[in-house]
CSV table of C-alpha atoms and ligand atoms in Angstrom, one decimal:
chain,number,residue,atom,x,y,z
A,1,MET,CA,-7.4,-46.9,4.1
A,2,ALA,CA,-9.3,-43.6,5.5
A,3,ILE,CA,-9.6,-41.0,2.9
A,4,VAL,CA,-10.7,-37.8,4.0
A,5,SER,CA,-12.0,-35.8,0.8
A,6,SER,CA,-15.5,-37.4,0.6
A,7,GLY,CA,-18.8,-35.1,0.7
A,8,SER,CA,-18.4,-31.3,0.5
A,9,PRO,CA,-15.6,-29.3,2.3
A,10,ALA,CA,-16.2,-27.6,5.3
A,11,PRO,CA,-16.4,-24.4,5.2
A,12,ARG,CA,-12.8,-22.8,6.4
A,13,ASN,CA,-12.7,-20.9,9.6
A,14,PRO,CA,-13.0,-17.2,8.9
A,15,LEU,CA,-11.7,-16.6,12.6
A,16,VAL,CA,-7.8,-18.0,10.6
A,17,ALA,CA,-8.8,-17.3,7.2
A,18,PRO,CA,-6.0,-14.7,6.2
A,19,GLU,CA,-7.9,-13.2,3.3
A,20,ALA,CA,-10.1,-10.2,4.9
A,21,VAL,CA,-13.7,-11.8,4.8
A,22,PRO,CA,-17.1,-9.9,5.1
A,23,GLN,CA,-17.3,-9.8,8.7
A,24,ASP,CA,-14.0,-7.6,8.5
A,25,GLU,CA,-16.7,-4.7,6.5
A,26,PRO,CA,-16.3,-2.3,6.3
A,27,ILE,CA,-12.9,-2.9,5.7
A,28,LEU,CA,-12.1,-0.7,8.5
A,29,ARG,CA,-13.4,-2.6,11.0
A,30,GLU,CA,-9.2,-3.8,11.3
A,31,ASP,CA,-8.9,0.4,11.1
A,32,SER,CA,-8.6,0.8,15.3
A,33,LEU,CA,-5.8,-1.3,15.4
A,34,ARG,CA,-3.9,-0.5,12.3
A,35,PRO,CA,-0.3,1.2,13.2
A,36,ARG,CA,-0.3,4.5,11.4
A,37,ARG,CA,3.3,5.7,12.0
A,38,LEU,CA,6.7,3.7,10.1
A,39,ALA,CA,7.2,3.7,14.0
A,40,ASP,CA,4.5,1.9,15.4
A,41,TYR,CA,4.8,-0.3,12.9
A,42,ILE,CA,6.2,-3.5,14.3
A,43,GLY,CA,8.3,-6.3,12.2
A,44,GLN,CA,8.7,-6.4,8.3
A,45,SER,CA,12.1,-4.5,9.7
A,46,GLU,CA,13.6,-4.7,6.0
A,47,LEU,CA,10.5,-2.9,4.4
A,48,LYS,CA,10.5,-0.5,7.0
A,49,GLN,CA,14.1,0.6,6.6
A,50,VAL,CA,13.6,0.3,2.3
A,51,LEU,CA,10.2,2.6,2.7
A,52,GLY,CA,11.9,5.0,5.3
A,53,ILE,CA,14.6,5.6,3.1
A,54,ALA,CA,12.5,6.1,0.4
A,55,ILE,CA,10.2,8.6,2.2
A,56,ALA,CA,13.0,10.4,3.7
A,57,ALA,CA,14.4,11.3,-0.1
A,58,THR,CA,11.0,12.2,-1.2
A,59,ARG,CA,10.2,14.0,1.3
A,60,SER,CA,13.5,16.1,0.9
A,61,ARG,CA,12.8,16.1,-3.0
A,62,GLU,CA,9.6,17.2,-2.7
A,63,GLU,CA,8.1,15.0,-5.5
A,64,ALA,CA,6.1,11.7,-5.5
A,65,LEU,CA,7.0,8.5,-3.9
A,66,ASP,CA,8.5,5.7,-6.6
A,67,HIS,CA,5.8,3.4,-7.5
A,68,VAL,CA,5.6,0.5,-5.2
A,69,LEU,CA,4.9,-3.4,-5.2
A,70,LEU,CA,4.0,-5.1,-1.7
A,71,TYR,CA,3.8,-8.5,-2.1
A,72,GLY,CA,2.9,-11.8,-0.1
A,73,PRO,CA,0.1,-13.6,1.5
A,74,PRO,CA,-2.8,-12.1,3.0
A,75,GLY,CA,-3.2,-10.5,6.3
A,76,LEU,CA,0.5,-9.7,6.4
A,77,GLY,CA,-0.2,-5.7,6.3
A,78,LYS,CA,0.3,-4.4,2.7
A,79,THR,CA,-3.0,-2.3,3.2
A,80,THR,CA,-1.6,-1.0,6.5
A,81,MET,CA,1.8,-0.4,4.8
A,82,ALA,CA,0.2,1.8,2.2
A,83,LEU,CA,-1.8,4.0,4.7
A,84,VAL,CA,1.3,4.5,6.8
A,85,LEU,CA,3.0,5.7,3.8
A,86,ALA,CA,0.4,7.9,3.2
A,87,GLU,CA,0.5,9.4,7.0
A,88,GLU,CA,4.0,9.5,6.8
A,89,LEU,CA,3.9,11.5,3.4
A,90,GLY,CA,1.2,13.8,4.7
A,91,VAL,CA,-1.1,12.8,1.4
A,92,ARG,CA,-4.6,11.2,1.3
A,93,CYS,CA,-4.7,7.5,0.1
A,94,ARG,CA,-6.8,5.9,-2.6
A,95,ILE,CA,-8.1,2.2,-1.8
A,96,THR,CA,-9.6,0.1,-4.6
A,97,SER,CA,-9.2,-3.3,-6.1
A,98,ALA,CA,-8.4,-4.3,-9.0
A,99,PRO,CA,-11.6,-6.4,-9.6
A,100,ALA,CA,-13.2,-3.5,-9.0
A,101,LEU,CA,-11.6,-1.5,-12.1
A,102,GLU,CA,-14.0,-3.0,-14.7
A,103,ARG,CA,-14.6,-0.3,-16.9
A,104,PRO,CA,-12.1,1.7,-18.7
A,105,ARG,CA,-13.7,4.6,-17.3
A,106,ASP,CA,-13.4,3.0,-13.3
A,107,ILE,CA,-9.2,3.6,-13.3
A,108,VAL,CA,-9.0,6.5,-15.4
A,109,GLY,CA,-11.8,8.1,-13.0
A,110,LEU,CA,-9.3,7.7,-10.2
A,111,LEU,CA,-6.7,9.0,-12.0
A,112,VAL,CA,-7.7,11.6,-13.2
A,113,ASN,CA,-8.9,13.1,-9.4
A,114,LEU,CA,-5.4,12.4,-7.6
A,115,GLN,CA,-4.0,15.1,-6.2
A,116,PRO,CA,-0.4,15.7,-6.5
A,117,ARG,CA,1.4,13.0,-4.3
A,118,GLU,CA,-1.6,11.4,-3.4
A,119,LEU,CA,-0.9,7.0,-3.1
A,120,LEU,CA,-3.5,4.7,-5.3
A,121,PHE,CA,-3.6,1.5,-3.4
A,122,ILE,CA,-5.0,-0.9,-5.9
A,123,ASP,CA,-5.3,-4.2,-4.1
A,124,GLU,CA,-5.2,-7.5,-6.0
A,125,ILE,CA,-3.1,-5.8,-8.5
A,126,HIS,CA,-2.6,-9.0,-10.6
A,127,ARG,CA,-6.1,-9.4,-11.3
A,128,LEU,CA,-6.6,-5.8,-13.4
A,129,ASN,CA,-7.8,-6.4,-17.1
A,130,ARG,CA,-5.2,-5.9,-19.9
A,131,VAL,CA,-7.4,-2.2,-20.9
A,132,ALA,CA,-6.7,-1.5,-16.9
A,133,GLU,CA,-3.2,-1.8,-17.4
A,134,GLU,CA,-2.5,-0.2,-20.1
A,135,ILE,CA,-4.1,2.8,-18.9
A,136,LEU,CA,-2.3,2.8,-16.2
A,137,TYR,CA,1.4,2.4,-18.5
A,138,PRO,CA,1.7,5.6,-19.6
A,139,ALA,CA,-0.2,7.1,-16.1
A,140,MET,CA,2.7,5.2,-14.2
A,141,GLU,CA,5.5,6.2,-16.7
A,142,ASP,CA,5.1,9.9,-17.7
A,143,PHE,CA,1.8,11.1,-15.5
A,144,ARG,CA,-0.5,11.0,-18.6
A,145,LEU,CA,-3.7,9.2,-20.3
A,146,ASP,CA,-4.0,8.0,-23.3
A,147,LEU,CA,-7.6,8.6,-23.9
A,148,THR,CA,-8.9,7.3,-27.3
A,149,VAL,CA,-11.8,9.6,-28.2
A,150,GLY,CA,-14.4,9.1,-31.3
A,151,LYS,CA,-14.7,5.4,-32.8
A,152,GLY,CA,-13.6,4.0,-35.5
A,153,THR,CA,-12.0,6.3,-38.5
A,154,THR,CA,-12.5,9.4,-36.6
A,155,ALA,CA,-10.8,7.6,-33.5
A,156,ARG,CA,-8.2,9.8,-32.5
A,157,THR,CA,-5.6,9.5,-29.4
A,158,ARG,CA,-5.6,12.4,-26.8
A,159,SER,CA,-2.9,12.4,-24.2
A,160,LEU,CA,-4.0,14.3,-21.0
A,161,PRO,CA,-1.8,14.9,-18.0
A,162,ILE,CA,-2.2,13.9,-14.4
A,163,ALA,CA,-0.7,14.8,-11.2
A,164,PRO,CA,2.4,12.8,-10.3
A,165,PHE,CA,0.9,10.0,-7.7
A,166,THR,CA,2.0,7.1,-6.5
A,167,LEU,CA,0.8,3.6,-7.3
A,168,VAL,CA,1.1,1.0,-4.2
A,169,GLY,CA,-0.1,-2.2,-6.0
A,170,ALA,CA,-0.3,-5.4,-3.6
A,171,THR,CA,-0.6,-8.8,-4.3
A,172,THR,CA,-0.7,-12.2,-3.3
A,173,ARG,CA,1.0,-13.7,-6.7
A,174,ALA,CA,3.7,-11.5,-7.6
A,175,GLY,CA,4.2,-14.0,-10.2
A,176,SER,CA,1.1,-13.7,-11.6
A,177,LEU,CA,1.4,-9.8,-12.9
A,178,SER,CA,2.7,-8.7,-16.5
A,179,SER,CA,6.1,-8.0,-16.8
A,180,PRO,CA,5.5,-4.6,-18.5
A,181,LEU,CA,3.4,-3.8,-15.5
A,182,ARG,CA,6.1,-5.3,-13.0
A,183,ASP,CA,8.5,-3.4,-14.1
A,184,ARG,CA,7.2,0.2,-13.7
A,185,PHE,CA,7.1,-0.3,-10.4
A,186,GLY,CA,10.9,1.5,-8.6
A,187,LEU,CA,10.9,-0.5,-4.9
A,188,ILE,CA,9.6,-3.9,-5.2
A,189,GLN,CA,9.1,-5.3,-1.7
A,190,ARG,CA,8.1,-8.8,-0.1
A,191,LEU,CA,6.1,-9.1,2.8
A,192,GLU,CA,7.1,-11.7,5.2
A,193,PHE,CA,5.1,-14.1,7.8
A,194,TYR,CA,6.0,-12.5,11.6
A,195,GLY,CA,8.5,-14.2,14.2
A,196,LEU,CA,6.9,-15.2,17.5
A,197,ALA,CA,8.2,-12.0,19.0
A,198,ASP,CA,7.1,-9.4,16.5
A,199,LEU,CA,3.5,-11.2,17.1
A,200,GLN,CA,3.6,-10.9,20.9
A,201,ALA,CA,4.2,-7.7,20.6
A,202,ILE,CA,1.5,-6.9,18.5
A,203,VAL,CA,-0.8,-8.7,20.5
A,204,GLN,CA,-0.1,-7.0,23.4
A,205,ARG,CA,-0.2,-3.3,21.7
A,206,ALA,CA,-3.9,-4.4,20.1
A,207,ALA,CA,-4.8,-5.9,23.6
A,208,GLY,CA,-3.4,-2.2,25.6
A,209,LEU,CA,-6.4,-0.3,22.3
A,210,LEU,CA,-9.0,-3.3,23.0
A,211,GLN,CA,-8.4,-1.8,27.1
A,212,LEU,CA,-7.8,-5.7,27.6
A,213,GLU,CA,-5.2,-6.9,30.4
A,214,LEU,CA,-3.1,-10.0,28.9
A,215,GLU,CA,-0.4,-11.8,30.8
A,216,PRO,CA,3.0,-11.8,28.5
A,217,ALA,CA,1.8,-15.6,28.6
A,218,ALA,CA,-1.8,-15.1,26.5
A,219,ALA,CA,-0.1,-12.6,23.9
A,220,GLN,CA,2.5,-15.6,23.6
A,221,GLU,CA,-0.1,-18.4,23.3
A,222,VAL,CA,-2.3,-15.6,20.7
A,223,ALA,CA,0.9,-15.0,18.7
A,224,ARG,CA,1.5,-18.9,18.1
A,225,ARG,CA,-1.7,-19.4,17.0
A,226,CYS,CA,-2.4,-16.6,14.4
A,227,ARG,CA,-0.1,-18.4,11.6
A,228,GLY,CA,2.2,-15.4,11.2
A,229,THR,CA,-0.5,-13.1,10.5
A,230,PRO,CA,-1.6,-10.1,12.8
A,231,ARG,CA,-4.8,-9.4,11.1
A,232,ILE,CA,-5.6,-13.3,12.0
A,233,ALA,CA,-3.7,-12.5,15.8
A,234,ASN,CA,-6.2,-9.5,15.9
A,235,ARG,CA,-9.3,-11.6,15.1
A,236,LEU,CA,-8.3,-14.2,17.4
A,237,LEU,CA,-7.6,-11.7,20.2
A,238,ARG,CA,-11.3,-10.3,19.6
A,239,ARG,CA,-12.7,-13.6,20.2
A,240,VAL,CA,-10.6,-13.8,23.3
A,241,ARG,CA,-12.0,-11.0,24.7
A,242,ASP,CA,-15.2,-12.1,24.3
A,243,VAL,CA,-14.5,-15.0,26.5
A,244,ALA,CA,-12.6,-13.1,28.6
A,245,ALA,CA,-15.8,-10.9,29.1
A,246,VAL,CA,-18.2,-13.6,29.4
A,247,GLY,CA,-16.0,-15.5,32.1
A,248,GLY,CA,-15.2,-12.1,34.2
A,249,HIS,CA,-11.9,-12.8,34.0
A,250,GLY,CA,-9.5,-9.7,34.4
A,251,GLN,CA,-6.5,-10.4,33.5
A,252,VAL,CA,-6.3,-13.1,30.5
A,253,SER,CA,-3.9,-15.9,30.8
A,254,ALA,CA,-2.6,-18.8,28.4
A,255,GLU,CA,-5.4,-21.3,29.7
A,256,LEU,CA,-7.9,-18.8,29.0
A,257,VAL,CA,-6.5,-18.0,25.0
A,258,HIS,CA,-6.5,-21.9,25.3
A,259,GLN,CA,-9.7,-22.4,25.9
A,260,ALA,CA,-11.3,-19.5,23.8
A,261,LEU,CA,-9.3,-20.5,20.7
A,262,SER,CA,-10.1,-24.3,21.4
A,263,LEU,CA,-13.5,-23.5,21.0
A,264,HIS,CA,-13.2,-22.5,17.3
A,265,ARG,CA,-10.7,-25.5,17.0
A,266,VAL,CA,-7.7,-23.6,16.2
A,267,ASP,CA,-4.9,-25.6,17.4
A,268,GLY,CA,-1.7,-24.9,18.8
A,269,ARG,CA,0.2,-24.0,15.7
A,270,GLY,CA,-2.8,-22.1,14.4
A,271,LEU,CA,-3.9,-24.5,12.0
A,272,ASP,CA,-8.0,-25.2,11.4
A,273,ALA,CA,-10.2,-27.8,10.2
A,274,SER,CA,-9.2,-27.6,6.3
A,275,ASP,CA,-5.3,-27.0,7.0
A,276,ARG,CA,-5.5,-30.2,8.8
A,277,ARG,CA,-7.9,-31.9,6.2
A,278,LEU,CA,-5.4,-30.5,3.5
A,279,LEU,CA,-2.5,-32.4,5.6
A,280,GLN,CA,-4.5,-35.8,6.0
A,281,LEU,CA,-5.5,-36.2,2.6
A,282,LEU,CA,-2.1,-35.6,1.7
A,283,GLN,CA,-1.0,-38.7,4.4
A,284,ASP,CA,-4.1,-40.9,4.0
A,285,GLY,CA,-5.5,-40.3,0.3
A,286,TYR,CA,-2.0,-40.2,-1.4
A,287,GLY,CA,0.4,-42.0,1.0
A,288,GLY,CA,1.9,-38.7,1.5
A,289,GLY,CA,2.8,-37.5,-1.8
A,290,PRO,CA,3.3,-36.5,-4.3
A,291,VAL,CA,0.1,-35.3,-5.8
A,292,GLY,CA,-0.3,-32.4,-7.6
A,293,LEU,CA,-2.3,-29.1,-6.5
A,294,ASP,CA,-5.3,-29.6,-8.9
A,295,THR,CA,-5.7,-33.2,-7.8
A,296,LEU,CA,-5.6,-31.9,-4.5
A,297,ALA,CA,-7.7,-28.8,-4.7
A,298,ALA,CA,-10.7,-31.1,-5.9
A,299,GLY,CA,-9.9,-33.6,-3.2
A,300,LEU,CA,-11.0,-31.1,-1.0
A,301,GLY,CA,-13.5,-28.7,-2.9
A,302,GLU,CA,-11.3,-25.6,-3.2
A,303,ASP,CA,-9.8,-23.7,-6.1
A,304,PRO,CA,-6.0,-25.0,-6.7
A,305,ALA,CA,-5.3,-21.1,-7.0
A,306,THR,CA,-6.5,-20.0,-3.6
A,307,LEU,CA,-4.7,-23.3,-2.2
A,308,GLU,CA,-1.8,-22.2,-3.3
A,309,ALA,CA,-2.1,-18.6,-2.2
A,310,VAL,CA,-4.0,-18.6,0.5
A,311,VAL,CA,-3.7,-21.9,2.3
A,312,GLU,CA,-0.2,-23.1,1.2
A,313,PRO,CA,2.3,-20.7,2.1
A,314,PHE,CA,1.9,-20.9,5.9
A,315,LEU,CA,2.1,-24.6,5.9
A,316,LEU,CA,4.6,-24.4,3.8
A,317,GLN,CA,6.6,-21.7,6.0
A,318,GLN,CA,6.1,-24.4,9.1
A,319,GLY,CA,7.6,-26.9,7.0
A,320,LEU,CA,4.9,-29.2,7.3
A,321,LEU,CA,4.1,-29.5,3.9
A,322,GLN,CA,6.9,-29.5,0.7
A,323,ARG,CA,6.5,-28.3,-2.9
A,324,THR,CA,8.1,-30.9,-4.9
A,325,PRO,CA,8.7,-30.8,-8.7
A,326,ARG,CA,6.5,-34.0,-8.9
A,327,GLY,CA,3.9,-32.6,-6.4
A,328,ARG,CA,3.3,-31.4,-2.8
A,329,VAL,CA,4.4,-33.9,0.1
A,330,ILE,CA,3.6,-34.1,3.9
A,331,THR,CA,6.6,-33.5,5.9
A,332,GLU,CA,8.0,-35.6,9.2
A,333,ALA,CA,6.8,-32.6,11.0
A,334,GLY,CA,3.6,-32.0,9.1
A,335,ARG,CA,2.8,-36.2,10.2
A,336,ALA,CA,4.0,-35.1,14.0
A,337,HIS,CA,1.6,-32.2,13.8
A,338,LEU,CA,-1.6,-34.6,12.7
A,339,LEU,CA,-0.7,-36.5,15.8
A,340,ALA,CA,-0.1,-34.3,18.2
A,341,ALA,CA,-3.5,-32.3,17.0
A,342,LEU,CA,-5.5,-35.1,16.6
A,343,PRO,CA,-6.9,-35.1,20.6
A,344,GLU,CA,-7.9,-31.1,20.6
A,345,ALA,CA,-8.6,-31.1,17.0
A,346,ALA,CA,-11.0,-33.4,15.9
B,1,ADE,N1,-1.7,-4.3,13.7
B,1,ADE,C1,-1.3,-5.4,12.8
B,1,ADE,N2,0.0,-5.4,12.1
B,1,ADE,C2,0.7,-4.4,12.8
B,1,ADE,C3,1.9,-4.2,12.9
B,1,ADE,N3,2.6,-5.1,12.0
B,1,ADE,N4,2.5,-3.5,13.8
B,1,ADE,C4,1.4,-3.2,15.0
B,1,ADE,N5,0.6,-3.3,15.0
B,1,ADE,C5,0.0,-3.7,13.9
């Protein structure tokens, strides 16, 4: 029996890591390709419809937009949507993430400096600490900070008004949010993996911005390999552009995309070596499952939370993996993919 879990795992291929990776920094390397207006944002039609109505109503009432919680796998456009909302409302968007709000003064500093109707975007909001969360409750509900001044017996609570603002929270783990925090969002929206046609349109739009000529079949090939995720599509496209530039290709063909992405071990369905290791471990190490998340994570040398929130969603959505009450199970499609992917992926 071939056990694939021995030794330390190969690092995840950053090209197909759905989370933002350091090479994307400053965050805004992706910026040149981000849509700025709702009309340019491709896909997520239900989300756009809901937010479009909320924007129009908010504008006509001249109020701050209700607080918005965006959840779903990484790379699907939560930050982009926050920036689009700000643009549509004609206000600034302050961007931060929960791990950066360690001390009470971090969040207080942001809140007191907000101008009326501005957006505050907090990424990974499920990681907010208890104190920061409790500062947020009256801020979200009544635009008020309840601050404790002094210590011990002389401690007093002071209320400080702040400008009406909109909190846009983003999370890959909506279930990890405390219910008092979740209940304070007026709009809670899930971002879905993108379909092929939308991805193809996103790739063509990005290619235009990068001044790269892509044949439609080439755009489709990138769309097929990007795990339903625009962030990955744009990263793959940059690698294709490199290969096209070095080879002196004018128009990029599907064959060139295939060559460029095979070089990075991204298979025809967008899976990288670590996705295939997961499926292979399930198949060879555990007879296809069921096997518990922690056991699987230990075998792969991955953190269980990352495996669950970042790696698994796409495999589940593709029907290559199933979650059952007794653990993870490889599907027939998963087995078939391992067989088909072998020659190009080994
Ligand atoms: N680039 C990244 N995400 C996008 C989207 N949803 N629409 C258009 N361009 C994008």
